[in-house]
Coordinates of C-alpha atoms and ligand atoms in Angstrom, one line a residue:
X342 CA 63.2 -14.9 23.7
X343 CA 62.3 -18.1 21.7
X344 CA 58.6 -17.7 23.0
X345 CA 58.4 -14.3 21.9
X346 CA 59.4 -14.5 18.6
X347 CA 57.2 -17.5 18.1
X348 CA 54.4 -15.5 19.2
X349 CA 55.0 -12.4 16.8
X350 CA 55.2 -15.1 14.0
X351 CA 51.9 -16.4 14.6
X352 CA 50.8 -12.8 14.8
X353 CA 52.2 -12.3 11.6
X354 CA 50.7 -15.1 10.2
X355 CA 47.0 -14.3 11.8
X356 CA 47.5 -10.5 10.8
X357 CA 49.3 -11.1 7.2
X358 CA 47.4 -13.9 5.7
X359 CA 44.8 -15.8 7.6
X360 CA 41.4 -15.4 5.7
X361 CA 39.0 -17.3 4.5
X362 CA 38.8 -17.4 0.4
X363 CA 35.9 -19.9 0.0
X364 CA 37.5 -23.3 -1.2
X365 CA 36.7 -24.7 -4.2
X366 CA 35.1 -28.1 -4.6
X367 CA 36.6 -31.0 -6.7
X368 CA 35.9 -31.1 -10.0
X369 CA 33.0 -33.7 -11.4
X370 CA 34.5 -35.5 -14.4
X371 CA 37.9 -35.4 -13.4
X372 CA 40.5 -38.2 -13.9
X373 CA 42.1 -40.2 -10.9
X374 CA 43.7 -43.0 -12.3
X375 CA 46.7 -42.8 -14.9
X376 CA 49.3 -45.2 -16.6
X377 CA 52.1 -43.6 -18.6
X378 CA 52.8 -45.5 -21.9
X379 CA 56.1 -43.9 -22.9
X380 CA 58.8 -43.5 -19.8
X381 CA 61.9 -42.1 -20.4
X382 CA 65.2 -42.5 -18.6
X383 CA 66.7 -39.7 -16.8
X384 CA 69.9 -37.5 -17.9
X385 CA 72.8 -38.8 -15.6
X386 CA 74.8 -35.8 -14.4
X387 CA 78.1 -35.3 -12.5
X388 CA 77.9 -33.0 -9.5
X389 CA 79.9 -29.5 -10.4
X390 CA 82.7 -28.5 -7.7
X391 CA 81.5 -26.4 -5.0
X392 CA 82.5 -22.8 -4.9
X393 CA 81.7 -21.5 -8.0
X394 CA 80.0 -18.4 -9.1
X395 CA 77.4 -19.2 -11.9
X396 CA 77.9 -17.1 -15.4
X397 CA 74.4 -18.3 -17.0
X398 CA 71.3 -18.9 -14.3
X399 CA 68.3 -21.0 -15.6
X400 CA 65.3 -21.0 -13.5
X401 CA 62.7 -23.2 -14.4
X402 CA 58.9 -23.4 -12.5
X403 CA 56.1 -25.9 -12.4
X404 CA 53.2 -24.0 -12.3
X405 CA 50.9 -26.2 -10.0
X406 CA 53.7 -28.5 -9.5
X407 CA 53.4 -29.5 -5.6
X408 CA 55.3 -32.5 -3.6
X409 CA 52.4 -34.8 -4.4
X410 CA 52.3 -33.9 -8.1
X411 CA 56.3 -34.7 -8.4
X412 CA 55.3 -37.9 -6.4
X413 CA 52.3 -39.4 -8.9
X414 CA 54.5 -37.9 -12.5
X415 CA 57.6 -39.9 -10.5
X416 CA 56.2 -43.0 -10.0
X417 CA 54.4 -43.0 -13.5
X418 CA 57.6 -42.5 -14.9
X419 CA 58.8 -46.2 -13.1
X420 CA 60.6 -44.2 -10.0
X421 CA 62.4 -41.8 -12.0
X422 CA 62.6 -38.7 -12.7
X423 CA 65.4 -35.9 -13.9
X424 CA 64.8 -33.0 -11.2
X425 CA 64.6 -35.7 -8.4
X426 CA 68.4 -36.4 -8.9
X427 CA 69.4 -32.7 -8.7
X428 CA 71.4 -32.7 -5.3
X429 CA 70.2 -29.5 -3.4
X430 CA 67.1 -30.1 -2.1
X431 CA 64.5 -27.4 0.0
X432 CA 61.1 -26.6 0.6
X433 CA 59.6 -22.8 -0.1
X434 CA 56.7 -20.9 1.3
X435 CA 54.0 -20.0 -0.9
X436 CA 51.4 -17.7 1.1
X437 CA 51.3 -13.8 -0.3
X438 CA 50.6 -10.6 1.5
X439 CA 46.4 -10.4 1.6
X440 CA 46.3 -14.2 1.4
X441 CA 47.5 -17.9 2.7
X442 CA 47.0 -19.8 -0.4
X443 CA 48.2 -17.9 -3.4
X444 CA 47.9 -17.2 -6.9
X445 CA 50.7 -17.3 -10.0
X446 CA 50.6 -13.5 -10.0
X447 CA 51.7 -13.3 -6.6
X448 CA 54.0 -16.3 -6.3
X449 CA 55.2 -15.3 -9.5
X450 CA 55.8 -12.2 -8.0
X451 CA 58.2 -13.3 -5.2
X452 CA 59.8 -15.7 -7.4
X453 CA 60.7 -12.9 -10.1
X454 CA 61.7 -9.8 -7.4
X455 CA 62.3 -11.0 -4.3
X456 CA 58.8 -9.1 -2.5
X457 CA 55.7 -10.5 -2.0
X458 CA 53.1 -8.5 -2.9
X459 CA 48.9 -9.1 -3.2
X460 CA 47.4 -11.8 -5.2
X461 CA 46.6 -10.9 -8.8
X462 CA 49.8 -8.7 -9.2
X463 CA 52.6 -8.7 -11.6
X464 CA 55.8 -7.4 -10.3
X465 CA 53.7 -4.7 -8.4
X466 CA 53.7 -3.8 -5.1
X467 CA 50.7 -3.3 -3.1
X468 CA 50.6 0.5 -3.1
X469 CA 51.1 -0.1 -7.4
X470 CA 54.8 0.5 -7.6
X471 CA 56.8 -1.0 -9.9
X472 CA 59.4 -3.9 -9.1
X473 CA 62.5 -4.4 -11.1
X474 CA 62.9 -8.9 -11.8
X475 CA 65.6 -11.0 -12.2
X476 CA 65.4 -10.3 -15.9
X477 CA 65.8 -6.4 -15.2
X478 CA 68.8 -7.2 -13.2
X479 CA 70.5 -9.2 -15.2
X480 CA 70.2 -6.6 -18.1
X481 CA 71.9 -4.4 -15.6
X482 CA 74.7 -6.5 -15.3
X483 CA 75.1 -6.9 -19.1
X484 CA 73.4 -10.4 -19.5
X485 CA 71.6 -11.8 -21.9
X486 CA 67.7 -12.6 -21.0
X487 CA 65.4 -15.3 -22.1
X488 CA 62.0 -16.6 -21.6
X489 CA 60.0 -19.8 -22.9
X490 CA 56.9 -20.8 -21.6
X491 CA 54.2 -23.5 -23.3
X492 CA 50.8 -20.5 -21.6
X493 CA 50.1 -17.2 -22.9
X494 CA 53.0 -14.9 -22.5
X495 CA 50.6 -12.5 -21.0
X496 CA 50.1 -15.2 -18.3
X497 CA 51.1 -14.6 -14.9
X498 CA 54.4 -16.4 -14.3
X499 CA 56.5 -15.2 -17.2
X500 CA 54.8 -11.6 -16.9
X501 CA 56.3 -11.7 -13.2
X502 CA 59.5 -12.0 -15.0
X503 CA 59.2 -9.6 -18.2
X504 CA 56.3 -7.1 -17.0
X505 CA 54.7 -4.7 -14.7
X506 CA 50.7 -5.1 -14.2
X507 CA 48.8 -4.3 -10.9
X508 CA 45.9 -6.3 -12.6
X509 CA 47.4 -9.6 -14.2
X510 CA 43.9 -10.2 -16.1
X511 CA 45.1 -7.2 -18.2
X512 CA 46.0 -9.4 -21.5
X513 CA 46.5 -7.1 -23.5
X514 CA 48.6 -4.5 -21.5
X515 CA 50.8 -7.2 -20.3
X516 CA 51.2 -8.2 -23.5
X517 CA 52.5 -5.0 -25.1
X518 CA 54.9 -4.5 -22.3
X519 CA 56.9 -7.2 -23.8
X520 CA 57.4 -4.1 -26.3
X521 CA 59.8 -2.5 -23.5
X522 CA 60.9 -5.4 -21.6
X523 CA 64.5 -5.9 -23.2
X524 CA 64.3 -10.3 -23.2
X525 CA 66.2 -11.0 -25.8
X526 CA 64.7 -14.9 -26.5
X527 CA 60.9 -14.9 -26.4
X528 CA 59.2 -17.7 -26.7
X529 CA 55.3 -19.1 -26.1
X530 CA 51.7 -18.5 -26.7
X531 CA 49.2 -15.6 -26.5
X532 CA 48.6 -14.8 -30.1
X533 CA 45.3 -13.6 -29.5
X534 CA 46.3 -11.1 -27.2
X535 CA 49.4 -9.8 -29.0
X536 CA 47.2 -9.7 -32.4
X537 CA 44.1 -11.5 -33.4
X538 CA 41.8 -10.6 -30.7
X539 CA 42.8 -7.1 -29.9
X540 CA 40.4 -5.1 -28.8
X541 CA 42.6 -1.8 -29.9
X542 CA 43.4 -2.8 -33.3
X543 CA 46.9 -2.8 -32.5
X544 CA 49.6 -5.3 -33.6
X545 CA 52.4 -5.8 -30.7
X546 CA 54.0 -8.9 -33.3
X547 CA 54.4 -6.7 -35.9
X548 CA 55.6 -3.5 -33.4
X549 CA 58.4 -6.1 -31.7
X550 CA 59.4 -6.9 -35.0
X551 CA 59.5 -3.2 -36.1
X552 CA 61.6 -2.2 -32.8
X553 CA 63.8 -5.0 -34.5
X554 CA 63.0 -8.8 -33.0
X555 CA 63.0 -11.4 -35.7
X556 CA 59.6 -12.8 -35.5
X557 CA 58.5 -16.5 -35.7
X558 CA 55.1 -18.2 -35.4
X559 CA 56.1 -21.4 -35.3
X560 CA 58.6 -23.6 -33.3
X561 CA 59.5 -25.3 -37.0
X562 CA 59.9 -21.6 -38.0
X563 CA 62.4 -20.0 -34.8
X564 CA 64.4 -23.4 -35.1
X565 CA 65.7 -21.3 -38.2
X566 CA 66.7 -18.6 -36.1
X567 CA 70.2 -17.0 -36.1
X568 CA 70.2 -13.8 -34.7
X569 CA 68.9 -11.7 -31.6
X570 CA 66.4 -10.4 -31.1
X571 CA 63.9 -13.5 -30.9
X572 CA 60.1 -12.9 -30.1
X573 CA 58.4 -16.5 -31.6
X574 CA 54.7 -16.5 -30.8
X575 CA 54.0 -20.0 -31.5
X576 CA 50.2 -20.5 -30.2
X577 CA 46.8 -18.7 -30.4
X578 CA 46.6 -19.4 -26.4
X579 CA 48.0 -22.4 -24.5
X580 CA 50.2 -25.0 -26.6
X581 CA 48.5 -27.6 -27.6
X582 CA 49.0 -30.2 -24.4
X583 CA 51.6 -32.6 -23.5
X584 CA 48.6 -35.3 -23.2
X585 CA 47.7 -35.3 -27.1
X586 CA 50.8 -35.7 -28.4
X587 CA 50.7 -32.6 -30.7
X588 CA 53.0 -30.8 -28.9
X589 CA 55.8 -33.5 -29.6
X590 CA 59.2 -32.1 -28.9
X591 CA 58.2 -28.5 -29.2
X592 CA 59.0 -27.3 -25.5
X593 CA 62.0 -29.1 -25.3
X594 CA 63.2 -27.7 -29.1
X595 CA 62.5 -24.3 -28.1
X596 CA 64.7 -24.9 -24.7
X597 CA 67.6 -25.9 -26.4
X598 CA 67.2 -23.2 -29.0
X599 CA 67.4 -20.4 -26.2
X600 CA 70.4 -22.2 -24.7
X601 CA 72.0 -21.8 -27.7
X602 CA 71.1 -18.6 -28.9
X603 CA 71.9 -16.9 -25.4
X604 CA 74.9 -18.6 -25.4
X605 CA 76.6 -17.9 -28.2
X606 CA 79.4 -15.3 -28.0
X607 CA 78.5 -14.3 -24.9
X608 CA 81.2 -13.3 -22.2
X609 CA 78.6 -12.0 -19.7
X610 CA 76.1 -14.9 -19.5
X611 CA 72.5 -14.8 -19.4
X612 CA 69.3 -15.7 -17.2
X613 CA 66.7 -17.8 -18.6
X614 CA 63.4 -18.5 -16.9
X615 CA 61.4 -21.8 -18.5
X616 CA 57.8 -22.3 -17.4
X617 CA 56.0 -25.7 -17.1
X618 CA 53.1 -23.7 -17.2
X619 CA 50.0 -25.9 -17.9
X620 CA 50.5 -28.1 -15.5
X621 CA 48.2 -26.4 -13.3
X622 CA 45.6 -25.8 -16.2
X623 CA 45.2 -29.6 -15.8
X624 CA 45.4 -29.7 -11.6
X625 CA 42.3 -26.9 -11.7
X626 CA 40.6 -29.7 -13.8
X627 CA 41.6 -32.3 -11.6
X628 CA 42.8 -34.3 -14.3
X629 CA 46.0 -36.7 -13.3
X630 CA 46.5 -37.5 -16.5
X631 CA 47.0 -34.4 -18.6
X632 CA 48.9 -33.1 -15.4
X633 CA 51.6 -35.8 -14.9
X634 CA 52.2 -35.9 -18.9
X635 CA 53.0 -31.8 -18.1
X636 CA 55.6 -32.8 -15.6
X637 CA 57.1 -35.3 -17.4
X638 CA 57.2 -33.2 -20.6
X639 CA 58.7 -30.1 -18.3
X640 CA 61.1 -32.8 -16.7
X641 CA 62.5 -33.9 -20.1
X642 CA 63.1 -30.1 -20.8
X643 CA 64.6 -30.0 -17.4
X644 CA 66.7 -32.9 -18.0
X645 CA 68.1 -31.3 -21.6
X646 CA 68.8 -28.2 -19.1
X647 CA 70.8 -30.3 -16.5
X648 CA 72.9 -32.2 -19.7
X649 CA 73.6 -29.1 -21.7
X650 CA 74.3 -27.0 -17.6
X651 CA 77.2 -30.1 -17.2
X652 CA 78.6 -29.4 -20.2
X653 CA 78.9 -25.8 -20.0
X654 CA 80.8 -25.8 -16.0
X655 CA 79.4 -22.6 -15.3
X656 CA 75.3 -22.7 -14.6
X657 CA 72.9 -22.7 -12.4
X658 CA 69.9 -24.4 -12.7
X659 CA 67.1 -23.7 -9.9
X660 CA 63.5 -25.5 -10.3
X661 CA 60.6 -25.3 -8.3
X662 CA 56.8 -24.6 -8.2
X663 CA 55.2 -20.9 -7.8
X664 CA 52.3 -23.5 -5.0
X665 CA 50.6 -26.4 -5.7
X666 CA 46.9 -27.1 -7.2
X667 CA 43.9 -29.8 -7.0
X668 CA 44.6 -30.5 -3.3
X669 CA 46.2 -33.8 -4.8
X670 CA 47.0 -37.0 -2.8
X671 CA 49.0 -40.3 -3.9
X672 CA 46.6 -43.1 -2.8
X673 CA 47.8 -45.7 -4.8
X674 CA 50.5 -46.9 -7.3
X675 CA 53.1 -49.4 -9.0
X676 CA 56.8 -48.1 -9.8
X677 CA 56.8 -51.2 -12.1
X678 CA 53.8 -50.5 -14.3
X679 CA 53.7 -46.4 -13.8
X680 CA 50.3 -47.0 -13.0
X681 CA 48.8 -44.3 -10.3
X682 CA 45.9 -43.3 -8.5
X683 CA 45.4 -40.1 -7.0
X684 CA 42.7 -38.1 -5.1
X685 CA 41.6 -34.4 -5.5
X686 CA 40.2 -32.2 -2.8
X687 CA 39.3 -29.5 -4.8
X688 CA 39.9 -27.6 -8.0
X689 CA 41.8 -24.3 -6.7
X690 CA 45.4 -23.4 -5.3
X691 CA 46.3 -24.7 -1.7
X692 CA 49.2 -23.3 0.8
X693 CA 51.0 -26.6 1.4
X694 CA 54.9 -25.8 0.9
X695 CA 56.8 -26.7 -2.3
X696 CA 60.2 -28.2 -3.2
X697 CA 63.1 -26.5 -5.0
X698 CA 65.7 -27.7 -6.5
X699 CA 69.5 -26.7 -7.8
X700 CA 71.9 -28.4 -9.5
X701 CA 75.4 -26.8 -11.0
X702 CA 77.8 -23.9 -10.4
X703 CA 76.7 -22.0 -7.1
X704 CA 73.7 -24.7 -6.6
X705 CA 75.4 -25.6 -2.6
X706 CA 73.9 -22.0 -1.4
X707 CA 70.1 -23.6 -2.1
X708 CA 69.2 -25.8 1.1
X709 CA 66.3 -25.7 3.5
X710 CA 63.1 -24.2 4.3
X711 CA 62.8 -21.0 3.0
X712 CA 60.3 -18.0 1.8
X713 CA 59.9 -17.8 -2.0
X714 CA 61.2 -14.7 -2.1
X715 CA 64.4 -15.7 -0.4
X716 CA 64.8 -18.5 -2.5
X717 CA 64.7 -15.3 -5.4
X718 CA 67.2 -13.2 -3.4
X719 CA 69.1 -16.3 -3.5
X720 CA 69.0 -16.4 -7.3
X721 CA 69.3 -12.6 -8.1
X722 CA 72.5 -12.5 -5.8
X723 CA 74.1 -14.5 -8.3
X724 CA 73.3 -12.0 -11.1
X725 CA 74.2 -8.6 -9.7
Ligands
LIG574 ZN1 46.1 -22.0 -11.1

């Protein structure tokens, strides 16, 4: 019996998602070698009791953010990190339906609705139905919503979560559809696609605010904020990075801003997903140290998450990666000087298995080796 199943796997495997993409050589002019200059120490958090049922979920994901990433941004941060110490502890599997080694649309996709579909698709199914995500569920069941992410909205990860798109290069489709996605905190980049570079002349900032969001274009601007509705469209594309210091404390301001606002006078809870999204930007380019100062800037947000999650008694808090990027290896490093050295294989996705994470109320239901999209069932049963 044990053989035969083992041999329908491998069938599965062989059938579902063995092919041969061409690989992508590393990057000339990428960087290997990085020493942080500013470490931080980690939030120190007491376990929650086990048994509870979580009123606010946040799920927060790495984009790019592989086992050997964690391990460089960990040991340039002098062996410590915030997500490390969070006490439920798994690995996913990345792989989508036409393909081994995936892509954010698709990983995205599993991660948001619980089916993995083709690469390239946003909360699609193959066949170009439409899947419902943890954000549609949780407006079901009477919850507040939220998204922040340091990309373009229109990007794939947080469109998994707040759109429908068979074609996730669509910009400015996806980026309309946050028009009639209900999230009641918006937050991150993609100007260009939401108004300045339009090819339809039409304004999707100034139609959200017309269907009645209050609008912001800067963080400095939606740290004003009072009132829901939020859409705050902070950047012409990316944020500026982690790397040159001009984001400063812009990710983590506009983390603790959701928290609040979702929070406030709210007997049903709410679901929040946070993206470290341009870690992967910097993977692709094989640069170390771009990428490590991404995951230490997503781990201090993840770390306010954790703090603010212990106070509250009744969250959630799940992070992992959608797969990992740059074929990265630790060669070399010092925990005393958070000096590493790192080597890339190439400058594309890979389908080596990623961790997750979970900390708080309902977190002792996260163990083990799982698909990504049962690690989202997981979630979503939580919300319903
Ligand atoms: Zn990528």
């Amino acid at each position: 019996m044990k053989k035969a199943i083992v041999v329908l796997s491998c069938a599965m495997l062989l059938a579902g998602c063995c092919n041969s993409e061409p690989r992508k050589a590393y990057v000339e002019g990428g960087v290997t070698e990085y020493t942080c200059p500013t470490p931080y120490t980690p939030v120190v958090v007491n376990p929650m009791s086990k048994g509870l049922t979580p009123k606010n979920i946040v799920f927060m994901i790495g984009d790019g953010m592989g086992i050997e990433q964690l391990s460089a941004a960990w040991v340039a941060n002098r062996g410590a990190l915030n997500m490390v110490q969070m006490p439920y502890v798994g690995l996913q599997k990345t792989y989508c339906l036409d393909w081994l080694v995936t892509d954010s649309a698709a990983a995205g996709t599993a991660l948001a609705t619980g089916e993995k579909t083709n690469k390239g698709m946003i909360a699609t199914r193959p066949n170009g139905e439409e899947l419902d995500s943890m954000m549609d569920l949780a407006q079901q069941a009477g919850k507040r919503t939220g998204v922040v992410v340091v990309c373009r909205l229109n990007d794939a990860t947080p469109a998994t979560f707040c759109c429908n798109n068979p074609d996730r290069d669509e910009a400015e489709d996806i980026s309309a559809d946050y028009l009639t996605s209900g999230v009641d905190f918006i937050a991150g980049g993609g100007m260009d696609y939401w108004r300045t570079k339009r090819t339809d002349g039409r304004d999707i900032f100034a139609e959200i605010g017309q269907k009645g969001y209050h609008t912001y274009e800067s963080v400095g601007e939606l740290m004003e904020a009072t009132e829901l509705p939020v859409a705050a469209v902070v950047a012409p594309l990316e944020m500026p990075s982690a790397l040159s210091g001009e984001r400063g404390d812009n990710f983590r301001n506009m983390v603790s801003k959701s928290l609040d606002m979702l929070s406030k006078d709210n007997d049903e809870g709410f679901f929040l997903m946070v993206e470290g999204s341009c870690i992967d930007d910097w993977l692709h380019a094989n640069r170390v140290d771009a990428a490590v100062e991404e995951i230490l800037d997503f781990d201090r947000v993840v770390g306010d998450v954790l703090g603010w999650a212990e106070q509250d008694g009744e969250t959630l808090v799940v992070v992992t990666a959608d797969h990992s990027t740059g074929a990265m290896t630790l060669l070399w490093g010092d925990i005393a000087t958070g000096s590493v050295e790192v080597g890339f294989a190439n400058g594309g996705h890979n389908g080596i298995l990623v961790p997750y994470f979970a900390y708080g109320a309902g977190a002792e239901k996260f163990d083990g080796l799982v698909e990504n999209y049962e690690l989202s069932k997981l979630i979503s049963d939580y919300i319903k």
